[in-house]
Amino acid sequence: MPKVFWVLVLFNKIALIAVLATLISTVIFLLASRKDASVAPKGVRNLAEVIVEFIEDGVIMQTMGKDGLGWTPFLLSMFLFIYLCNVPGIIPFFQMPATARMAVPMFFALLVWVIYNAVGIKHQGIGGYFKSTLFPPGVPKALYILVTPIEFISAIIVRPFSLAVRLFANMMAGHILLVTFALLSEALFQAKDKVLIPVGILPFFMLIFLTSFEVLVAFLQAYIFAMLTAVYIGGAAHPEH
């Protein structure tokens, strides 16, 4: 069969959300960059500046200091993309966060893993980086036989896996809860026994509450992912900190 057919078949809802997240992020900053710098920021430009300032002040300055401001474009893009992939979980038609599929969080986790290891090797040299990672200073030499394997598993294997699972598990759990209460509400409202219809109000109100809560969760998970990324990169560049 032609390749176009397979592209259309494999282009599912998750891929659509990822494409839309990329396009929305790009459009926001393209529109913001077209505004006259002499005019007070408003509209899209104001939104873009708020996001940039949030990443710089709330993420980079808190974890990496001024030396990390060069990472603003990367952390900004990651935060915004993940957030826009999280939000569709509460949007009709989509009703599914792209990050509730393990492939998306794992891709970003592996990307972060490659970057912070590359940064560590660049700043410390390959020997110095692995020495500072696997043989942390201040630990008695006799304990290295225990500490070094733990540090290796933690920094090299568990760290990217936990980064991906944290995002995936939180978004998947929220999605399952929303689906559960939505189906329960529908079943009770359509029940043949009229006594059960008023009972459907309880799961319906719970559905509304969880939907509102998922708005906050979508933001927090994107923020946590960006924050931990900044921590890992900053720690690799400046292990003494």
CSV table of C-alpha atoms in Angstrom, one decimal:
chain,number,residue,atom,x,y,z
A,1,MET,CA,0.0,0.0,0.0
A,2,PRO,CA,1.2,3.6,-0.6
A,3,LYS,CA,3.0,5.4,2.2
A,4,VAL,CA,0.3,8.1,2.3
A,5,PHE,CA,-2.2,5.5,3.4
A,6,TRP,CA,-0.1,4.4,6.4
A,7,VAL,CA,0.5,8.0,7.4
A,8,LEU,CA,-3.2,8.6,7.5
A,9,VAL,CA,-3.8,5.4,9.4
A,10,LEU,CA,-1.2,6.0,12.0
A,11,PHE,CA,-2.1,9.7,12.4
A,12,ASN,CA,-4.3,9.4,15.4
A,13,LYS,CA,-5.7,11.7,18.0
A,14,ILE,CA,-2.5,11.9,20.0
A,15,ALA,CA,-0.5,12.9,16.9
A,16,LEU,CA,-3.1,15.5,16.1
A,17,ILE,CA,-2.8,17.0,19.6
A,18,ALA,CA,1.0,17.1,19.3
A,19,VAL,CA,0.8,18.9,15.9
A,20,LEU,CA,-1.7,21.4,17.3
A,21,ALA,CA,0.4,22.0,20.4
A,22,THR,CA,3.4,22.7,18.1
A,23,LEU,CA,1.4,25.0,15.8
A,24,ILE,CA,-0.3,26.9,18.7
A,25,SER,CA,3.1,27.5,20.4
A,26,THR,CA,4.7,28.7,17.1
A,27,VAL,CA,1.8,31.0,16.3
A,28,ILE,CA,1.8,32.6,19.7
A,29,PHE,CA,5.4,33.7,19.5
A,30,LEU,CA,5.3,34.5,15.8
A,31,LEU,CA,2.4,36.9,16.4
A,32,ALA,CA,4.1,38.3,19.5
A,33,SER,CA,7.3,39.0,17.6
A,34,ARG,CA,5.5,41.0,15.0
A,35,LYS,CA,4.4,43.7,17.4
A,36,ASP,CA,6.2,47.0,17.6
A,37,ALA,CA,8.7,47.0,20.5
A,38,SER,CA,7.9,50.6,21.3
A,39,VAL,CA,4.3,49.8,22.0
A,40,ALA,CA,3.2,48.6,25.5
A,41,PRO,CA,2.7,44.8,25.3
A,42,LYS,CA,-0.9,43.6,25.0
A,43,GLY,CA,-2.9,40.7,23.7
A,44,VAL,CA,-0.7,37.9,22.3
A,45,ARG,CA,2.5,39.7,23.0
A,46,ASN,CA,1.6,40.2,26.6
A,47,LEU,CA,0.8,36.5,26.9
A,48,ALA,CA,4.1,35.6,25.4
A,49,GLU,CA,6.0,37.9,27.7
A,50,VAL,CA,4.2,36.5,30.7
A,51,ILE,CA,5.2,32.9,29.7
A,52,VAL,CA,8.8,33.9,29.1
A,53,GLU,CA,9.1,35.8,32.4
A,54,PHE,CA,7.5,32.8,34.2
A,55,ILE,CA,10.1,30.4,32.9
A,56,GLU,CA,13.0,32.8,33.6
A,57,ASP,CA,11.9,33.8,37.1
A,58,GLY,CA,10.0,30.8,38.2
A,59,VAL,CA,12.1,28.0,36.8
A,60,ILE,CA,15.6,29.1,35.6
A,61,MET,CA,16.5,31.7,38.3
A,62,GLN,CA,15.3,29.3,41.0
A,63,THR,CA,17.4,26.4,39.8
A,64,MET,CA,20.2,27.5,37.5
A,65,GLY,CA,20.8,31.2,38.2
A,66,LYS,CA,21.7,33.8,35.5
A,67,ASP,CA,24.0,31.3,33.8
A,68,GLY,CA,21.0,29.3,32.8
A,69,LEU,CA,19.1,32.0,31.0
A,70,GLY,CA,20.5,30.7,27.7
A,71,TRP,CA,18.3,27.6,28.3
A,72,THR,CA,15.1,29.8,28.2
A,73,PRO,CA,14.1,28.8,24.6
A,74,PHE,CA,14.4,25.1,25.3
A,75,LEU,CA,12.7,25.1,28.7
A,76,LEU,CA,10.0,27.5,27.4
A,77,SER,CA,9.3,25.3,24.4
A,78,MET,CA,9.2,22.1,26.5
A,79,PHE,CA,6.9,23.7,29.1
A,80,LEU,CA,4.4,25.1,26.6
A,81,PHE,CA,4.3,22.0,24.5
A,82,ILE,CA,3.7,19.7,27.4
A,83,TYR,CA,1.0,22.0,28.8
A,84,LEU,CA,-0.8,22.1,25.5
A,85,CYS,CA,-0.6,18.3,25.3
A,86,ASN,CA,-2.0,18.1,28.8
A,87,VAL,CA,-5.0,20.4,28.4
A,88,PRO,CA,-6.9,18.4,25.7
A,89,GLY,CA,-7.8,16.0,28.4
A,90,ILE,CA,-10.7,18.3,29.4
A,91,ILE,CA,-11.6,19.6,25.9
A,92,PRO,CA,-14.6,18.0,24.2
A,93,PHE,CA,-13.8,15.8,21.1
A,94,PHE,CA,-10.2,15.3,22.3
A,95,GLN,CA,-10.9,14.3,25.9
A,96,MET,CA,-7.5,12.8,26.0
A,97,PRO,CA,-4.2,14.3,27.0
A,98,ALA,CA,-1.4,13.3,24.6
A,99,THR,CA,0.9,12.9,27.6
A,100,ALA,CA,-1.3,10.0,28.8
A,101,ARG,CA,0.4,8.0,26.2
A,102,MET,CA,3.8,6.9,27.4
A,103,ALA,CA,5.6,7.6,24.1
A,104,VAL,CA,5.3,11.4,24.5
A,105,PRO,CA,6.7,11.7,28.1
A,106,MET,CA,9.3,9.1,27.4
A,107,PHE,CA,10.5,11.0,24.3
A,108,PHE,CA,11.0,14.2,26.4
A,109,ALA,CA,12.6,12.3,29.3
A,110,LEU,CA,15.1,10.7,26.9
A,111,LEU,CA,15.8,14.1,25.3
A,112,VAL,CA,16.4,15.6,28.8
A,113,TRP,CA,18.6,12.6,29.7
A,114,VAL,CA,20.8,13.1,26.6
A,115,ILE,CA,21.0,16.9,27.1
A,116,TYR,CA,22.0,16.9,30.8
A,117,ASN,CA,24.6,14.1,30.3
A,118,ALA,CA,26.0,16.0,27.3
A,119,VAL,CA,26.1,19.3,29.4
A,120,GLY,CA,27.9,17.5,32.2
A,121,ILE,CA,30.5,16.0,29.9
A,122,LYS,CA,31.0,19.3,28.1
A,123,HIS,CA,31.6,21.3,31.4
A,124,GLN,CA,33.5,18.6,33.4
A,125,GLY,CA,34.9,16.3,30.8
A,126,ILE,CA,33.8,12.7,30.5
A,127,GLY,CA,36.0,11.5,33.4
A,128,GLY,CA,35.2,14.4,35.7
A,129,TYR,CA,31.4,14.2,35.0
A,130,PHE,CA,31.1,10.5,35.8
A,131,LYS,CA,33.4,10.8,38.7
A,132,SER,CA,31.3,13.6,40.3
A,133,THR,CA,28.1,11.6,39.5
A,134,LEU,CA,29.2,8.2,40.6
A,135,PHE,CA,31.6,9.2,43.4
A,136,PRO,CA,30.0,12.1,45.2
A,137,PRO,CA,32.4,14.1,47.4
A,138,GLY,CA,32.2,13.8,51.2
A,139,VAL,CA,31.3,10.1,51.2
A,140,PRO,CA,33.8,7.8,53.0
A,141,LYS,CA,35.7,5.7,50.5
A,142,ALA,CA,34.6,2.5,52.1
A,143,LEU,CA,31.0,3.3,51.3
A,144,TYR,CA,31.6,3.9,47.6
A,145,ILE,CA,31.0,0.2,47.0
A,146,LEU,CA,27.4,0.8,48.0
A,147,VAL,CA,26.9,4.4,46.9
A,148,THR,CA,28.4,4.2,43.4
A,149,PRO,CA,25.9,1.5,42.1
A,150,ILE,CA,23.0,3.4,43.7
A,151,GLU,CA,24.1,6.7,42.1
A,152,PHE,CA,24.5,4.9,38.7
A,153,ILE,CA,21.1,3.4,38.9
A,154,SER,CA,19.5,6.7,40.1
A,155,ALA,CA,21.2,9.2,37.8
A,156,ILE,CA,21.6,7.1,34.6
A,157,ILE,CA,18.6,4.8,34.7
A,158,VAL,CA,15.9,5.8,37.1
A,159,ARG,CA,16.0,9.5,36.6
A,160,PRO,CA,14.7,9.6,33.0
A,161,PHE,CA,12.3,6.8,33.7
A,162,SER,CA,10.8,8.5,36.8
A,163,LEU,CA,10.6,11.8,34.8
A,164,ALA,CA,8.5,10.1,32.2
A,165,VAL,CA,6.3,8.0,34.5
A,166,ARG,CA,5.5,11.0,36.8
A,167,LEU,CA,4.0,12.9,33.9
A,168,PHE,CA,2.3,9.9,32.3
A,169,ALA,CA,0.8,8.5,35.5
A,170,ASN,CA,-0.7,11.8,36.7
A,171,MET,CA,-2.3,12.6,33.3
A,172,MET,CA,-3.5,9.0,32.8
A,173,ALA,CA,-5.0,8.9,36.3
A,174,GLY,CA,-6.9,12.2,35.7
A,175,HIS,CA,-8.1,10.9,32.4
A,176,ILE,CA,-9.4,7.7,33.9
A,177,LEU,CA,-11.2,9.5,36.7
A,178,LEU,CA,-12.9,11.9,34.3
A,179,VAL,CA,-14.1,9.0,32.0
A,180,THR,CA,-15.3,7.0,35.0
A,181,PHE,CA,-17.4,9.8,36.5
A,182,ALA,CA,-18.7,10.8,33.0
A,183,LEU,CA,-19.9,7.3,32.3
A,184,LEU,CA,-21.3,6.9,35.8
A,185,SER,CA,-23.3,10.2,35.4
A,186,GLU,CA,-24.6,9.2,32.0
A,187,ALA,CA,-25.6,5.7,33.2
A,188,LEU,CA,-27.5,7.1,36.2
A,189,PHE,CA,-29.2,9.9,34.3
A,190,GLN,CA,-30.4,7.4,31.7
A,191,ALA,CA,-31.4,4.7,34.2
A,192,LYS,CA,-34.9,3.2,33.8
A,193,ASP,CA,-35.4,3.4,37.5
A,194,LYS,CA,-36.4,7.0,38.1
A,195,VAL,CA,-35.1,6.8,41.7
A,196,LEU,CA,-31.5,6.6,40.4
A,197,ILE,CA,-31.7,9.8,38.2
A,198,PRO,CA,-31.3,12.3,41.1
A,199,VAL,CA,-28.4,10.2,42.4
A,200,GLY,CA,-26.6,11.0,39.1
A,201,ILE,CA,-26.2,14.6,40.3
A,202,LEU,CA,-23.4,13.4,42.7
A,203,PRO,CA,-21.0,12.0,40.2
A,204,PHE,CA,-21.9,14.8,37.8
A,205,PHE,CA,-20.8,17.4,40.4
A,206,MET,CA,-17.7,15.3,41.0
A,207,LEU,CA,-17.0,15.4,37.2
A,208,ILE,CA,-17.2,19.2,37.2
A,209,PHE,CA,-14.8,19.4,40.2
A,210,LEU,CA,-12.3,17.0,38.6
A,211,THR,CA,-12.5,18.8,35.3
A,212,SER,CA,-11.6,22.1,37.1
A,213,PHE,CA,-8.8,20.3,39.0
A,214,GLU,CA,-7.3,18.8,35.8
A,215,VAL,CA,-6.8,22.4,34.6
A,216,LEU,CA,-4.5,22.9,37.5
A,217,VAL,CA,-2.9,19.5,37.1
A,218,ALA,CA,-2.1,20.2,33.5
A,219,PHE,CA,-0.2,23.3,34.4
A,220,LEU,CA,1.6,21.8,37.4
A,221,GLN,CA,2.8,18.7,35.5
A,222,ALA,CA,4.3,20.9,32.8
A,223,TYR,CA,5.9,23.1,35.4
A,224,ILE,CA,7.3,20.2,37.4
A,225,PHE,CA,8.8,18.6,34.2
A,226,ALA,CA,10.4,21.9,33.2
A,227,MET,CA,11.6,22.5,36.8
A,228,LEU,CA,13.3,19.1,37.1
A,229,THR,CA,14.8,19.5,33.7
A,230,ALA,CA,16.4,22.7,34.8
A,231,VAL,CA,17.6,21.1,38.0
A,232,TYR,CA,19.2,18.2,36.1
A,233,ILE,CA,20.9,20.5,33.6
A,234,GLY,CA,22.1,22.9,36.3
A,235,GLY,CA,23.4,20.1,38.4
A,236,ALA,CA,25.3,18.6,35.5
A,237,ALA,CA,26.9,22.0,34.6
A,238,HIS,CA,27.7,23.0,38.1
A,239,PRO,CA,28.0,19.8,40.3
A,240,GLU,CA,29.3,21.8,43.3
A,241,HIS,CA,25.8,23.5,43.5
